[in-house]
Amino acid sequence: MIAASTNTKDAIMFKLFFSTGTIGIGIAVAALIAWSQAVTPLQATTASSTINPTDIMATYKASLPVEQWDAI
């Protein structure tokens, strides 16, 4: 009778630890997915290097302050 009671307690403890571990792993996976979605991808950070300054200056129609010589 004592042996059966001990086995039941062991089974309950095993279920408790197993379910706690499963929940912890689930939270860790959810946090990893949320973090990976929040991190800026490398392609988005390097997209600014494709801007050509020569094209920007060629299409800029207003006069620059340096070009206004009589204001100096």
Tab-separated table of N, CA, C and O in Angstrom:
chain	number	residue	atom	x	y	z
A	1	MET	N	0.820	-1.179	0.000
A	1	MET	CA	0.000	0.000	0.000
A	1	MET	C	0.872	1.254	0.000
A	1	MET	O	0.549	2.215	-0.651
A	2	ILE	N	1.949	1.237	0.738
A	2	ILE	CA	2.843	2.394	0.777
A	2	ILE	C	3.546	2.569	-0.560
A	2	ILE	O	3.704	3.688	-1.036
A	3	ALA	N	3.911	1.474	-1.185
A	3	ALA	CA	4.589	1.546	-2.469
A	3	ALA	C	3.690	2.161	-3.534
A	3	ALA	O	4.129	2.941	-4.366
A	4	ALA	N	2.413	1.860	-3.520
A	4	ALA	CA	1.481	2.417	-4.501
A	4	ALA	C	1.315	3.916	-4.280
A	4	ALA	O	1.218	4.682	-5.221
A	5	SER	N	1.295	4.347	-3.047
A	5	SER	CA	1.168	5.759	-2.733
A	5	SER	C	2.416	6.528	-3.185
A	5	SER	O	2.321	7.635	-3.680
A	6	THR	N	3.582	5.937	-3.002
A	6	THR	CA	4.827	6.571	-3.411
A	6	THR	C	4.886	6.708	-4.927
A	6	THR	O	5.315	7.728	-5.450
A	7	ASN	N	4.455	5.695	-5.640
A	7	ASN	CA	4.453	5.755	-7.096
A	7	ASN	C	3.499	6.838	-7.599
A	7	ASN	O	3.792	7.520	-8.581
A	8	THR	N	2.381	7.005	-6.930
A	8	THR	CA	1.429	8.042	-7.324
A	8	THR	C	2.027	9.419	-7.095
A	8	THR	O	1.880	10.307	-7.932
A	9	LYS	N	2.713	9.595	-5.965
A	9	LYS	CA	3.347	10.883	-5.691
A	9	LYS	C	4.462	11.158	-6.690
A	9	LYS	O	4.628	12.283	-7.144
A	10	ASP	N	5.211	10.123	-7.050
A	10	ASP	CA	6.269	10.299	-8.049
A	10	ASP	C	5.676	10.674	-9.405
A	10	ASP	O	6.216	11.522	-10.115
A	11	ALA	N	4.569	10.060	-9.743
A	11	ALA	CA	3.916	10.357	-11.018
A	11	ALA	C	3.399	11.790	-11.030
A	11	ALA	O	3.514	12.496	-12.034
A	12	ILE	N	2.862	12.229	-9.910
A	12	ILE	CA	2.362	13.606	-9.823
A	12	ILE	C	3.520	14.594	-9.932
A	12	ILE	O	3.422	15.598	-10.636
A	13	MET	N	4.619	14.302	-9.249
A	13	MET	CA	5.784	15.191	-9.329
A	13	MET	C	6.353	15.215	-10.744
A	13	MET	O	6.754	16.266	-11.241
A	14	PHE	N	6.400	14.052	-11.391
A	14	PHE	CA	6.897	13.994	-12.758
A	14	PHE	C	6.023	14.824	-13.682
A	14	PHE	O	6.527	15.593	-14.508
A	15	LYS	N	4.709	14.726	-13.537
A	15	LYS	CA	3.788	15.510	-14.363
A	15	LYS	C	3.957	16.995	-14.093
A	15	LYS	O	3.908	17.821	-15.007
A	16	LEU	N	4.165	17.349	-12.829
A	16	LEU	CA	4.338	18.751	-12.471
A	16	LEU	C	5.608	19.320	-13.090
A	16	LEU	O	5.581	20.392	-13.706
A	17	PHE	N	6.715	18.602	-12.957
A	17	PHE	CA	7.971	19.078	-13.540
A	17	PHE	C	7.915	19.086	-15.063
A	17	PHE	O	8.408	20.002	-15.714
A	18	PHE	N	7.291	18.073	-15.645
A	18	PHE	CA	7.186	17.995	-17.098
A	18	PHE	C	6.344	19.135	-17.642
A	18	PHE	O	6.717	19.787	-18.627
A	19	SER	N	5.208	19.427	-17.005
A	19	SER	CA	4.345	20.507	-17.487
A	19	SER	C	5.004	21.869	-17.275
A	19	SER	O	4.882	22.756	-18.120
A	20	THR	N	5.707	22.051	-16.166
A	20	THR	CA	6.417	23.305	-15.920
A	20	THR	C	7.522	23.512	-16.953
A	20	THR	O	7.687	24.611	-17.483
A	21	GLY	N	8.254	22.461	-17.250
A	21	GLY	CA	9.303	22.555	-18.265
A	21	GLY	C	8.738	22.831	-19.643
A	21	GLY	O	9.303	23.614	-20.420
A	22	THR	N	7.626	22.206	-19.969
A	22	THR	CA	6.988	22.430	-21.266
A	22	THR	C	6.508	23.870	-21.396
A	22	THR	O	6.690	24.510	-22.440
A	23	ILE	N	5.930	24.398	-20.351
A	23	ILE	CA	5.477	25.792	-20.368
A	23	ILE	C	6.676	26.736	-20.497
A	23	ILE	O	6.644	27.713	-21.248
A	24	GLY	N	7.760	26.436	-19.789
A	24	GLY	CA	8.965	27.266	-19.881
A	24	GLY	C	9.565	27.257	-21.276
A	24	GLY	O	9.969	28.299	-21.786
A	25	ILE	N	9.611	26.096	-21.896
A	25	ILE	CA	10.132	26.011	-23.264
A	25	ILE	C	9.214	26.769	-24.219
A	25	ILE	O	9.686	27.470	-25.125
A	26	GLY	N	7.917	26.675	-24.025
A	26	GLY	CA	6.969	27.408	-24.870
A	26	GLY	C	7.139	28.912	-24.750
A	26	GLY	O	7.101	29.632	-25.748
A	27	ILE	N	7.345	29.393	-23.529
A	27	ILE	CA	7.571	30.831	-23.328
A	27	ILE	C	8.882	31.262	-23.972
A	27	ILE	O	8.966	32.330	-24.582
A	28	ALA	N	9.917	30.435	-23.855
A	28	ALA	CA	11.202	30.768	-24.460
A	28	ALA	C	11.098	30.824	-25.983
A	28	ALA	O	11.655	31.728	-26.617
A	29	VAL	N	10.371	29.898	-26.578
A	29	VAL	CA	10.195	29.903	-28.036
A	29	VAL	C	9.388	31.126	-28.466
A	29	VAL	O	9.723	31.783	-29.454
A	30	ALA	N	8.352	31.475	-27.727
A	30	ALA	CA	7.547	32.649	-28.058
A	30	ALA	C	8.379	33.924	-27.947
A	30	ALA	O	8.263	34.826	-28.781
A	31	ALA	N	9.224	34.003	-26.918
A	31	ALA	CA	10.084	35.178	-26.762
A	31	ALA	C	11.102	35.260	-27.888
A	31	ALA	O	11.399	36.348	-28.391
A	32	LEU	N	11.632	34.117	-28.307
A	32	LEU	CA	12.588	34.099	-29.414
A	32	LEU	C	11.936	34.547	-30.712
A	32	LEU	O	12.523	35.332	-31.472
A	33	ILE	N	10.726	34.107	-30.966
A	33	ILE	CA	10.017	34.530	-32.175
A	33	ILE	C	9.709	36.020	-32.125
A	33	ILE	O	9.893	36.734	-33.118
A	34	ALA	N	9.264	36.522	-30.986
A	34	ALA	CA	8.974	37.950	-30.854
A	34	ALA	C	10.232	38.774	-31.025
A	34	ALA	O	10.220	39.833	-31.663
A	35	TRP	N	11.353	38.325	-30.474
A	35	TRP	CA	12.617	39.050	-30.612
A	35	TRP	C	13.087	39.054	-32.059
A	35	TRP	O	13.555	40.074	-32.559
A	36	SER	N	12.953	37.919	-32.740
A	36	SER	CA	13.417	37.861	-34.125
A	36	SER	C	12.571	38.734	-35.037
A	36	SER	O	13.066	39.235	-36.046
A	37	GLN	N	11.308	38.960	-34.696
A	37	GLN	CA	10.468	39.848	-35.494
A	37	GLN	C	10.786	41.309	-35.208
A	37	GLN	O	10.582	42.166	-36.067
A	38	ALA	N	11.274	41.608	-34.011
A	38	ALA	CA	11.556	42.982	-33.628
A	38	ALA	C	12.920	43.456	-34.115
A	38	ALA	O	13.138	44.658	-34.262
A	39	VAL	N	13.830	42.555	-34.359
A	39	VAL	CA	15.175	42.934	-34.791
A	39	VAL	C	15.130	43.385	-36.240
A	39	VAL	O	14.489	42.767	-37.073
A	40	THR	N	15.814	44.496	-36.545
A	40	THR	CA	15.852	45.006	-37.911
A	40	THR	C	16.685	44.082	-38.774
A	40	THR	O	17.816	43.777	-38.436
A	41	PRO	N	16.149	43.657	-39.902
A	41	PRO	CA	16.938	42.785	-40.785
A	41	PRO	C	18.147	43.518	-41.357
A	41	PRO	O	18.134	44.742	-41.496
A	42	LEU	N	19.173	42.774	-41.690
A	42	LEU	CA	20.401	43.364	-42.213
A	42	LEU	C	20.157	44.063	-43.540
A	42	LEU	O	20.756	45.099	-43.812
A	43	GLN	N	19.273	43.561	-44.367
A	43	GLN	CA	19.004	44.182	-45.659
A	43	GLN	C	18.391	45.564	-45.491
A	43	GLN	O	18.668	46.459	-46.273
A	44	ALA	N	17.568	45.768	-44.482
A	44	ALA	CA	16.953	47.074	-44.262
A	44	ALA	C	17.974	48.098	-43.782
A	44	ALA	O	17.847	49.279	-44.070
A	45	THR	N	18.984	47.671	-43.072
A	45	THR	CA	19.982	48.621	-42.584
A	45	THR	C	20.978	49.000	-43.671
A	45	THR	O	21.558	50.072	-43.623
A	46	THR	N	21.180	48.162	-44.664
A	46	THR	CA	22.130	48.473	-45.724
A	46	THR	C	21.461	49.095	-46.937
A	46	THR	O	22.132	49.406	-47.903
A	47	ALA	N	20.151	49.307	-46.897
A	47	ALA	CA	19.450	49.876	-48.041
A	47	ALA	C	19.831	51.330	-48.269
A	47	ALA	O	19.761	51.830	-49.382
A	48	SER	N	20.248	52.042	-47.230
A	48	SER	CA	20.599	53.448	-47.389
A	48	SER	C	21.888	53.630	-48.185
A	48	SER	O	22.127	54.708	-48.712
A	49	SER	N	22.706	52.604	-48.279
A	49	SER	CA	23.941	52.741	-49.036
A	49	SER	C	23.710	52.707	-50.535
A	49	SER	O	24.613	52.995	-51.301
A	50	THR	N	22.496	52.383	-50.986
A	50	THR	CA	22.211	52.350	-52.420
A	50	THR	C	21.785	53.711	-52.952
A	50	THR	O	21.548	53.858	-54.142
A	51	ILE	N	21.646	54.724	-52.099
A	51	ILE	CA	21.272	56.066	-52.540
A	51	ILE	C	22.489	56.702	-53.218
A	51	ILE	O	23.583	56.716	-52.670
A	52	ASN	N	22.265	57.236	-54.398
A	52	ASN	CA	23.349	57.846	-55.160
A	52	ASN	C	23.335	59.358	-54.925
A	52	ASN	O	22.404	60.051	-55.352
A	53	PRO	N	24.330	59.936	-54.286
A	53	PRO	CA	24.344	61.380	-54.016
A	53	PRO	C	24.400	62.211	-55.296
A	53	PRO	O	23.885	63.324	-55.345
A	54	THR	N	25.007	61.689	-56.343
A	54	THR	CA	25.094	62.434	-57.603
A	54	THR	C	23.701	62.620	-58.201
A	54	THR	O	23.375	63.707	-58.694
A	55	ASP	N	22.881	61.589	-58.152
A	55	ASP	CA	21.515	61.707	-58.657
A	55	ASP	C	20.690	62.692	-57.832
A	55	ASP	O	19.878	63.443	-58.371
A	56	ILE	N	20.899	62.699	-56.536
A	56	ILE	CA	20.161	63.635	-55.681
A	56	ILE	C	20.545	65.069	-56.005
A	56	ILE	O	19.686	65.945	-56.129
A	57	MET	N	21.831	65.342	-56.179
A	57	MET	CA	22.274	66.696	-56.494
A	57	MET	C	21.827	67.122	-57.896
A	57	MET	O	21.552	68.288	-58.143
A	58	ALA	N	21.742	66.192	-58.834
A	58	ALA	CA	21.314	66.519	-60.190
A	58	ALA	C	19.826	66.849	-60.244
A	58	ALA	O	19.402	67.677	-61.052
A	59	THR	N	19.024	66.241	-59.395
A	59	THR	CA	17.588	66.489	-59.415
A	59	THR	C	17.169	67.598	-58.449
A	59	THR	O	16.018	68.019	-58.476
A	60	TYR	N	18.079	68.121	-57.629
A	60	TYR	CA	17.760	69.193	-56.683
A	60	TYR	C	17.698	70.503	-57.452
A	60	TYR	O	18.689	70.952	-58.032
A	61	LYS	N	16.546	71.161	-57.473
A	61	LYS	CA	16.329	72.337	-58.322
A	61	LYS	C	16.555	73.659	-57.598
A	61	LYS	O	16.758	74.678	-58.239
A	62	ALA	N	16.512	73.704	-56.304
A	62	ALA	CA	16.675	74.958	-55.570
A	62	ALA	C	18.149	75.326	-55.495
A	62	ALA	O	19.035	74.491	-55.631
A	63	SER	N	18.407	76.620	-55.290
A	63	SER	CA	19.797	77.059	-55.182
A	63	SER	C	20.328	76.774	-53.780
A	63	SER	O	19.611	76.898	-52.800
A	64	LEU	N	21.566	76.390	-53.722
A	64	LEU	CA	22.216	76.111	-52.450
A	64	LEU	C	22.719	77.408	-51.837
A	64	LEU	O	22.987	78.384	-52.545
A	65	PRO	N	22.886	77.484	-50.498
A	65	PRO	CA	23.378	78.717	-49.875
A	65	PRO	C	24.758	79.121	-50.399
A	65	PRO	O	25.071	80.311	-50.469
A	66	VAL	N	25.580	78.189	-50.791
A	66	VAL	CA	26.917	78.511	-51.302
A	66	VAL	C	26.816	79.217	-52.652
A	66	VAL	O	27.644	80.046	-53.005
A	67	GLU	N	25.757	78.944	-53.417
A	67	GLU	CA	25.589	79.545	-54.729
A	67	GLU	C	25.094	80.992	-54.663
A	67	GLU	O	25.088	81.697	-55.658
A	68	GLN	N	24.654	81.438	-53.498
A	68	GLN	CA	24.164	82.819	-53.341
A	68	GLN	C	25.335	83.704	-52.895
A	68	GLN	O	25.440	84.094	-51.751
A	69	TRP	N	26.212	84.086	-53.854
A	69	TRP	CA	27.439	84.803	-53.525
A	69	TRP	C	27.161	86.224	-53.055
A	69	TRP	O	27.889	86.758	-52.226
A	70	ASP	N	26.153	86.889	-53.567
A	70	ASP	CA	25.924	88.276	-53.164
A	70	ASP	C	25.373	88.391	-51.748
A	70	ASP	O	25.343	89.472	-51.172
A	71	ALA	N	24.964	87.279	-51.137
A	71	ALA	CA	24.513	87.319	-49.744
A	71	ALA	C	25.695	87.341	-48.783
A	71	ALA	O	25.536	87.694	-47.620
A	72	ILE	N	26.874	87.007	-49.245
A	72	ILE	CA	28.055	86.954	-48.370
A	72	ILE	C	28.710	88.305	-48.279
A	72	ILE	O	28.920	89.015	-49.192
